[in-house]
PDB file of C-alpha atoms in Angstrom:
ATOM      1  CA  ARG A   1       0.000   0.000   0.000  1.00  0.00           C
ATOM      2  CA  PHE A   2       2.895   2.379   0.716  1.00  0.00           C
ATOM      3  CA  VAL A   3       4.415   1.787  -2.718  1.00  0.00           C
ATOM      4  CA  LEU A   4       1.087   2.205  -4.506  1.00  0.00           C
ATOM      5  CA  ASN A   5       0.185   5.286  -2.420  1.00  0.00           C
ATOM      6  CA  ASN A   6      -3.493   4.451  -2.845  1.00  0.00           C
ATOM      7  CA  TRP A   7      -6.342   6.666  -1.621  1.00  0.00           C
ATOM      8  CA  ASP A   8      -7.983   3.510  -0.270  1.00  0.00           C
ATOM      9  CA  CYS A   9      -5.291   2.709   2.295  1.00  0.00           C
ATOM     10  CA  GLU A  10      -7.015   1.787   5.552  1.00  0.00           C
ATOM     11  CA  ASP A  11      -4.236   2.934   7.903  1.00  0.00           C
ATOM     12  CA  ASP A  12      -3.114   6.512   8.569  1.00  0.00           C
ATOM     13  CA  ALA A  13       0.107   6.343   6.518  1.00  0.00           C
ATOM     14  CA  PHE A  14      -1.162   9.074   4.217  1.00  0.00           C
ATOM     15  CA  ILE A  15      -3.223  11.174   6.616  1.00  0.00           C
ATOM     16  CA  LEU A  16      -1.957  14.750   6.371  1.00  0.00           C
ATOM     17  CA  ILE A  17      -2.792  15.695   9.983  1.00  0.00           C
ATOM     18  CA  PRO A  18      -2.631  12.610  12.231  1.00  0.00           C
ATOM     19  CA  LEU A  19      -4.667  12.654  15.428  1.00  0.00           C
ATOM     20  CA  LYS A  20      -1.516  12.691  17.564  1.00  0.00           C
ATOM     21  CA  TYR A  21      -0.698  16.172  16.200  1.00  0.00           C
ATOM     22  CA  ILE A  22      -4.086  17.444  17.399  1.00  0.00           C
ATOM     23  CA  GLU A  23      -3.773  15.755  20.790  1.00  0.00           C
ATOM     24  CA  ALA A  24      -0.431  17.517  21.316  1.00  0.00           C
ATOM     25  CA  LEU A  25      -2.266  20.876  21.233  1.00  0.00           C
ATOM     26  CA  LYS A  26      -4.084  20.283  24.524  1.00  0.00           C
ATOM     27  CA  GLY A  27      -3.337  22.921  27.129  1.00  0.00           C
ATOM     28  CA  ILE A  28      -2.011  25.525  24.691  1.00  0.00           C
ATOM     29  CA  ASN A  29      -3.299  29.063  25.332  1.00  0.00           C
ATOM     30  CA  LEU A  30      -2.869  31.529  22.483  1.00  0.00           C
ATOM     31  CA  TYR A  31      -5.374  34.219  23.423  1.00  0.00           C
ATOM     32  CA  GLU A  32      -2.605  36.627  24.348  1.00  0.00           C
ATOM     33  CA  ARG A  33      -1.177  36.343  20.825  1.00  0.00           C
ATOM     34  CA  ILE A  34      -4.073  37.968  18.985  1.00  0.00           C
ATOM     35  CA  GLN A  35      -2.979  39.256  15.577  1.00  0.00           C
ATOM     36  CA  GLY A  36      -5.121  38.820  12.485  1.00  0.00           C
ATOM     37  CA  ARG A  37      -8.913  38.848  12.691  1.00  0.00           C
ATOM     38  CA  VAL A  38     -11.076  37.187  10.084  1.00  0.00           C
ATOM     39  CA  ILE A  39     -14.426  35.480   9.594  1.00  0.00           C
ATOM     40  CA  SER A  40     -14.214  32.364   7.427  1.00  0.00           C
ATOM     41  CA  CYS A  41     -17.111  30.815   5.562  1.00  0.00           C
ATOM     42  CA  ASP A  42     -17.551  27.672   3.495  1.00  0.00           C
ATOM     43  CA  PRO A  43     -20.981  28.049   1.827  1.00  0.00           C
ATOM     44  CA  SER A  44     -22.416  24.667   0.922  1.00  0.00           C
ATOM     45  CA  THR A  45     -25.364  23.227  -0.949  1.00  0.00           C
ATOM     46  CA  GLY A  46     -27.063  19.866  -1.175  1.00  0.00           C
ATOM     47  CA  GLY A  47     -27.718  19.529   2.551  1.00  0.00           C
ATOM     48  CA  ASP A  48     -24.100  20.060   3.646  1.00  0.00           C
ATOM     49  CA  GLU A  49     -23.224  22.476   6.423  1.00  0.00           C
ATOM     50  CA  CYS A  50     -22.491  26.122   5.746  1.00  0.00           C
ATOM     51  CA  VAL A  51     -19.735  26.623   8.309  1.00  0.00           C
ATOM     52  CA  ILE A  52     -18.754  30.030   9.672  1.00  0.00           C
ATOM     53  CA  TYR A  53     -15.854  30.586  12.089  1.00  0.00           C
ATOM     54  CA  VAL A  54     -14.743  33.815  13.741  1.00  0.00           C
ATOM     55  CA  PHE A  55     -10.972  33.888  14.222  1.00  0.00           C
ATOM     56  CA  TYR A  56      -8.742  35.987  16.432  1.00  0.00           C
ATOM     57  CA  ASN A  57      -5.440  34.858  14.959  1.00  0.00           C
ATOM     58  CA  SER A  58      -5.637  31.058  15.224  1.00  0.00           C
ATOM     59  CA  VAL A  59      -8.297  31.040  17.968  1.00  0.00           C
ATOM     60  CA  VAL A  60     -11.923  30.345  17.059  1.00  0.00           C
ATOM     61  CA  ILE A  61     -13.963  32.669  19.294  1.00  0.00           C
ATOM     62  CA  ASP A  62     -17.362  32.135  17.672  1.00  0.00           C
ATOM     63  CA  LYS A  63     -18.954  29.749  15.187  1.00  0.00           C
ATOM     64  CA  LEU A  64     -22.174  29.162  13.331  1.00  0.00           C
ATOM     65  CA  TYR A  65     -23.429  26.112  11.438  1.00  0.00           C
ATOM     66  CA  LEU A  66     -26.185  26.738   8.894  1.00  0.00           C
ATOM     67  CA  TYR A  67     -28.159  24.610   6.451  1.00  0.00           C
ATOM     68  CA  GLU A  68     -28.878  27.492   4.145  1.00  0.00           C
ATOM     69  CA  ARG A  69     -28.708  27.941   0.361  1.00  0.00           C
ATOM     70  CA  ASP A  70     -29.926  31.525   0.191  1.00  0.00           C
ATOM     71  CA  THR A  71     -26.789  33.601  -0.336  1.00  0.00           C
ATOM     72  CA  MET A  72     -28.386  36.789   0.993  1.00  0.00           C
ATOM     73  CA  LYS A  73     -29.394  35.077   4.236  1.00  0.00           C
ATOM     74  CA  ILE A  74     -25.852  33.739   4.603  1.00  0.00           C
ATOM     75  CA  VAL A  75     -24.522  37.261   4.092  1.00  0.00           C
ATOM     76  CA  GLY A  76     -26.999  38.479   6.711  1.00  0.00           C
ATOM     77  CA  HIS A  77     -25.566  36.077   9.281  1.00  0.00           C
ATOM     78  CA  LEU A  78     -22.039  37.127   8.338  1.00  0.00           C
ATOM     79  CA  MET A  79     -22.913  40.787   8.750  1.00  0.00           C
ATOM     80  CA  LEU A  80     -24.321  40.139  12.225  1.00  0.00           C
ATOM     81  CA  LEU A  81     -21.088  38.422  13.261  1.00  0.00           C
ATOM     82  CA  SER A  82     -19.111  41.270  11.708  1.00  0.00           C
ATOM     83  CA  ALA A  83     -20.975  43.802  13.858  1.00  0.00           C
ATOM     84  CA  LYS A  84     -20.820  41.622  16.976  1.00  0.00           C
ATOM     85  CA  HIS A  85     -17.031  41.198  16.834  1.00  0.00           C
ATOM     86  CA  ASN A  86     -16.083  44.373  14.932  1.00  0.00           C
ATOM     87  CA  ILE A  87     -14.384  42.362  12.190  1.00  0.00           C
ATOM     88  CA  ASN A  88     -14.516  43.481   8.561  1.00  0.00           C
ATOM     89  CA  ASN A  89     -12.262  40.815   7.018  1.00  0.00           C
ATOM     90  CA  PHE A  90     -13.747  37.694   5.450  1.00  0.00           C
ATOM     91  CA  ALA A  91     -12.328  34.557   3.869  1.00  0.00           C
ATOM     92  CA  VAL A  92     -14.948  32.865   1.688  1.00  0.00           C
ATOM     93  CA  ASP A  93     -14.874  29.894  -0.653  1.00  0.00           C
ATOM     94  CA  VAL A  94     -16.101  31.316  -3.972  1.00  0.00           C
ATOM     95  CA  ILE A  95     -16.919  27.984  -5.599  1.00  0.00           C
ATOM     96  CA  GLY A  96     -20.658  27.570  -6.204  1.00  0.00           C
ATOM     97  CA  ILE A  97     -22.905  29.916  -4.234  1.00  0.00           C
ATOM     98  CA  GLY A  98     -19.861  31.384  -2.490  1.00  0.00           C
ATOM     99  CA  GLN A  99     -19.332  33.787  -5.384  1.00  0.00           C
ATOM    100  CA  GLY A 100     -22.601  35.512  -4.593  1.00  0.00           C
ATOM    101  CA  VAL A 101     -21.638  35.747  -0.920  1.00  0.00           C
ATOM    102  CA  CYS A 102     -18.306  37.349  -1.830  1.00  0.00           C
ATOM    103  CA  ASP A 103     -19.891  39.819  -4.230  1.00  0.00           C
ATOM    104  CA  ARG A 104     -22.488  40.992  -1.725  1.00  0.00           C
ATOM    105  CA  LEU A 105     -19.981  41.347   1.110  1.00  0.00           C
ATOM    106  CA  SER A 106     -17.800  43.459  -1.176  1.00  0.00           C
ATOM    107  CA  GLU A 107     -20.789  45.623  -2.084  1.00  0.00           C
ATOM    108  CA  LEU A 108     -21.365  46.181   1.641  1.00  0.00           C
ATOM    109  CA  GLY A 109     -17.823  47.481   2.040  1.00  0.00           C
ATOM    110  CA  LYS A 110     -16.226  44.401   3.590  1.00  0.00           C
ATOM    111  CA  ARG A 111     -12.742  43.177   2.744  1.00  0.00           C
ATOM    112  CA  VAL A 112     -13.087  39.755   1.193  1.00  0.00           C
ATOM    113  CA  TYR A 113     -10.322  37.227   0.652  1.00  0.00           C
ATOM    114  CA  ALA A 114     -11.905  35.077  -2.057  1.00  0.00           C
ATOM    115  CA  ILE A 115     -10.661  31.493  -1.979  1.00  0.00           C
ATOM    116  CA  ARG A 116     -10.806  29.232  -5.006  1.00  0.00           C
ATOM    117  CA  SER A 117      -9.094  26.101  -3.765  1.00  0.00           C
ATOM    118  CA  SER A 118      -8.595  24.673  -7.255  1.00  0.00           C
ATOM    119  CA  ASN A 119      -6.306  27.567  -8.210  1.00  0.00           C
ATOM    120  CA  ALA A 120      -2.575  27.050  -8.579  1.00  0.00           C
ATOM    121  CA  SER A 121      -0.486  27.276  -5.418  1.00  0.00           C
ATOM    122  CA  SER A 122       2.376  29.712  -4.875  1.00  0.00           C
ATOM    123  CA  ASP A 123       4.772  26.772  -5.220  1.00  0.00           C
ATOM    124  CA  THR A 124       3.624  24.434  -7.975  1.00  0.00           C
ATOM    125  CA  ASN A 125       6.642  22.180  -7.470  1.00  0.00           C
ATOM    126  CA  LYS A 126       5.415  21.235  -4.002  1.00  0.00           C
ATOM    127  CA  PHE A 127       1.645  21.612  -4.092  1.00  0.00           C
ATOM    128  CA  TYR A 128      -0.856  20.372  -6.659  1.00  0.00           C
ATOM    129  CA  ASN A 129      -3.187  23.308  -6.018  1.00  0.00           C
ATOM    130  CA  LEU A 130      -4.056  26.028  -3.508  1.00  0.00           C
ATOM    131  CA  ARG A 131      -6.175  23.688  -1.385  1.00  0.00           C
ATOM    132  CA  THR A 132      -3.185  21.452  -0.807  1.00  0.00           C
ATOM    133  CA  GLU A 133      -1.004  24.443   0.101  1.00  0.00           C
ATOM    134  CA  MET A 134      -3.558  25.798   2.581  1.00  0.00           C
ATOM    135  CA  TRP A 135      -3.894  22.464   4.323  1.00  0.00           C
ATOM    136  CA  TRP A 136      -0.118  22.007   4.388  1.00  0.00           C
ATOM    137  CA  TYR A 137       0.291  25.424   6.005  1.00  0.00           C
ATOM    138  CA  THR A 138      -2.313  24.517   8.624  1.00  0.00           C
ATOM    139  CA  MET A 139      -0.506  21.254   9.316  1.00  0.00           C
ATOM    140  CA  GLN A 140       2.718  23.218   9.887  1.00  0.00           C
ATOM    141  CA  ARG A 141       0.981  25.547  12.338  1.00  0.00           C
ATOM    142  CA  ILE A 142      -0.417  22.548  14.212  1.00  0.00           C
ATOM    143  CA  MET A 143       2.970  20.833  14.338  1.00  0.00           C
ATOM    144  CA  ASP A 144       4.523  24.033  15.721  1.00  0.00           C
ATOM    145  CA  LYS A 145       1.735  24.213  18.340  1.00  0.00           C
ATOM    146  CA  GLU A 146       0.621  27.618  17.111  1.00  0.00           C
ATOM    147  CA  ILE A 147      -3.033  26.561  17.114  1.00  0.00           C
ATOM    148  CA  PRO A 148      -5.037  25.736  20.253  1.00  0.00           C
ATOM    149  CA  TYR A 149      -6.800  22.424  20.707  1.00  0.00           C
ATOM    150  CA  PRO A 150     -10.103  22.484  18.738  1.00  0.00           C
ATOM    151  CA  GLN A 151     -13.019  22.050  21.137  1.00  0.00           C
ATOM    152  CA  ASP A 152     -15.132  20.219  18.561  1.00  0.00           C
ATOM    153  CA  ASP A 153     -15.030  16.452  18.075  1.00  0.00           C
ATOM    154  CA  GLU A 154     -16.481  16.640  14.568  1.00  0.00           C
ATOM    155  CA  LEU A 155     -13.937  19.256  13.484  1.00  0.00           C
ATOM    156  CA  ILE A 156     -11.151  17.066  14.836  1.00  0.00           C
ATOM    157  CA  ARG A 157     -12.545  14.030  12.999  1.00  0.00           C
ATOM    158  CA  GLN A 158     -12.570  15.957   9.737  1.00  0.00           C
ATOM    159  CA  LEU A 159      -9.130  17.526  10.203  1.00  0.00           C
ATOM    160  CA  THR A 160      -7.579  14.117  10.864  1.00  0.00           C
ATOM    161  CA  SER A 161      -9.246  12.328   7.946  1.00  0.00           C
ATOM    162  CA  ILE A 162      -7.822  14.098   4.893  1.00  0.00           C
ATOM    163  CA  LYS A 163      -5.423  11.972   2.863  1.00  0.00           C
ATOM    164  CA  TYR A 164      -2.630  13.085   0.560  1.00  0.00           C
ATOM    165  CA  LYS A 165      -0.772  11.527  -2.339  1.00  0.00           C
ATOM    166  CA  VAL A 166       2.763  12.116  -3.667  1.00  0.00           C
ATOM    167  CA  MET A 167       2.403  12.954  -7.343  1.00  0.00           C
ATOM    168  CA  ASN A 168       5.939  12.838  -8.733  1.00  0.00           C
ATOM    169  CA  SER A 169       9.661  12.598  -7.975  1.00  0.00           C
ATOM    170  CA  ASN A 170       9.773  16.290  -6.997  1.00  0.00           C
ATOM    171  CA  GLY A 171       7.688  15.456  -3.941  1.00  0.00           C
ATOM    172  CA  GLN A 172       4.646  17.375  -5.140  1.00  0.00           C
ATOM    173  CA  ILE A 173       1.630  16.404  -3.051  1.00  0.00           C
ATOM    174  CA  ARG A 174      -2.099  16.487  -3.692  1.00  0.00           C
ATOM    175  CA  LEU A 175      -5.012  16.135  -1.310  1.00  0.00           C
ATOM    176  CA  GLU A 176      -7.802  13.733  -2.076  1.00  0.00           C
ATOM    177  CA  GLY A 177     -10.941  15.352  -3.444  1.00  0.00           C
ATOM    178  CA  LYS A 178     -13.811  16.330  -1.149  1.00  0.00           C
ATOM    179  CA  ASP A 179     -15.978  13.638  -2.756  1.00  0.00           C
ATOM    180  CA  GLU A 180     -13.554  10.929  -1.613  1.00  0.00           C
ATOM    181  CA  THR A 181     -13.470  12.334   1.905  1.00  0.00           C
ATOM    182  CA  LYS A 182     -17.246  12.677   1.983  1.00  0.00           C
ATOM    183  CA  LYS A 183     -17.674   9.070   0.922  1.00  0.00           C
ATOM    184  CA  ARG A 184     -15.416   7.876   3.747  1.00  0.00           C
ATOM    185  CA  LEU A 185     -16.767  10.200   6.478  1.00  0.00           C
ATOM    186  CA  GLY A 186     -20.405  10.112   5.457  1.00  0.00           C
ATOM    187  CA  ARG A 187     -20.444  13.914   5.210  1.00  0.00           C
ATOM    188  CA  SER A 188     -18.527  16.739   3.552  1.00  0.00           C
ATOM    189  CA  PRO A 189     -15.501  18.056   5.529  1.00  0.00           C
ATOM    190  CA  ASP A 190     -16.967  21.576   5.602  1.00  0.00           C
ATOM    191  CA  ARG A 191     -15.891  22.349   9.163  1.00  0.00           C
ATOM    192  CA  ALA A 192     -12.311  21.399   8.417  1.00  0.00           C
ATOM    193  CA  ASP A 193     -12.232  23.420   5.192  1.00  0.00           C
ATOM    194  CA  SER A 194     -13.647  26.543   6.840  1.00  0.00           C
ATOM    195  CA  PHE A 195     -11.155  26.132   9.680  1.00  0.00           C
ATOM    196  CA  VAL A 196      -8.272  25.882   7.206  1.00  0.00           C
ATOM    197  CA  TYR A 197      -9.531  28.964   5.332  1.00  0.00           C
ATOM    198  CA  GLY A 198      -9.444  30.965   8.560  1.00  0.00           C
ATOM    199  CA  ILE A 199      -5.970  29.819   9.551  1.00  0.00           C
ATOM    200  CA  TRP A 200      -4.678  30.558   6.062  1.00  0.00           C
ATOM    201  CA  ALA A 201      -6.352  33.964   5.745  1.00  0.00           C
ATOM    202  CA  THR A 202      -5.041  35.321   9.062  1.00  0.00           C
ATOM    203  CA  ARG A 203      -1.622  35.402   7.380  1.00  0.00           C
ATOM    204  CA  PHE A 204      -2.933  38.222   5.233  1.00  0.00           C
ATOM    205  CA  MET A 205      -4.721  40.234   7.900  1.00  0.00           C
ATOM    206  CA  HIS A 206      -3.040  43.070   9.830  1.00  0.00           C
ATOM    207  CA  PRO A 207      -4.158  43.683  13.451  1.00  0.00           C
ATOM    208  CA  GLY A 208      -5.695  46.954  12.231  1.00  0.00           C
ATOM    209  CA  ASN A 209      -7.823  45.005   9.753  1.00  0.00           C
ATOM    210  CA  ARG A 210      -5.665  45.953   6.756  1.00  0.00           C
ATOM    211  CA  ILE A 211      -4.749  43.318   4.201  1.00  0.00           C
ATOM    212  CA  PHE A 212      -1.019  42.969   3.672  1.00  0.00           C
ATOM    213  CA  GLU A 213       1.206  40.825   1.505  1.00  0.00           C
ATOM    214  CA  PRO A 214       1.716  37.282   2.769  1.00  0.00           C
ATOM    215  CA  GLN A 215       4.938  36.481   4.547  1.00  0.00           C
ATOM    216  CA  LYS A 216       6.914  33.550   3.251  1.00  0.00           C
ATOM    217  CA  TYR A 217       6.351  30.675   5.621  1.00  0.00           C
ATOM    218  CA  ARG A 218       9.189  28.382   6.419  1.00  0.00           C
ATOM    219  CA  ASP A 219       9.937  25.350   4.343  1.00  0.00           C
ATOM    220  CA  LEU A 220       9.828  21.833   5.746  1.00  0.00           C
ATOM    221  CA  SER A 221      11.875  19.472   3.638  1.00  0.00           C
ATOM    222  CA  VAL A 222      10.979  16.494   5.805  1.00  0.00           C
ATOM    223  CA  VAL A 223       7.766  16.355   7.784  1.00  0.00           C
ATOM    224  CA  TYR A 224       7.137  12.697   8.418  1.00  0.00           C
ATOM    225  CA  GLY A 225       9.787  10.768  10.274  1.00  0.00           C
TER     226      GLY A 225
END
């Protein structure tokens, strides 16, 4: 199974974020390290969750799970959270109905970091697409214990279920598609994706709610030992 690097491997050899990485986060307090502020949203259709997280740096301070297809109602919920927490930065998945959410938030004067996970990454030699790069960055933050322990069993289950595959001799990696994950979990990993969007987007958010250019994060040549 290791040689074939098959999506169907039953063990955790190709899990990007093993459970032991999450368990190592217990007891970490990062509230005093507030930096970027952002509200992340993964709008979903077909009965999946629309997941909204409010981030102070890497700390989720509020959350909302909706089963809503109406983009204007989703925007309404986002605007309420914006007013409640005085946050004007948003990270939203633009695929599907998310484009309408992004457009309306922009019309309302909010700063929107539009995420299209199928786009090319900033390092195409290492990452198959942006989604892979975002998840890899989140894995690095977890390994460095820069993220507190998630107080949500379902979020943990989703974070520790995503598999990866090595694509070529350069070591380029690719995450399995959401359909494969959904088939294995019995639901779409919407909580995990929205969480990753928030962690990723805080890199671009200044404490004064100004968007700035991303800093180059450190390279890990070897992650799994």
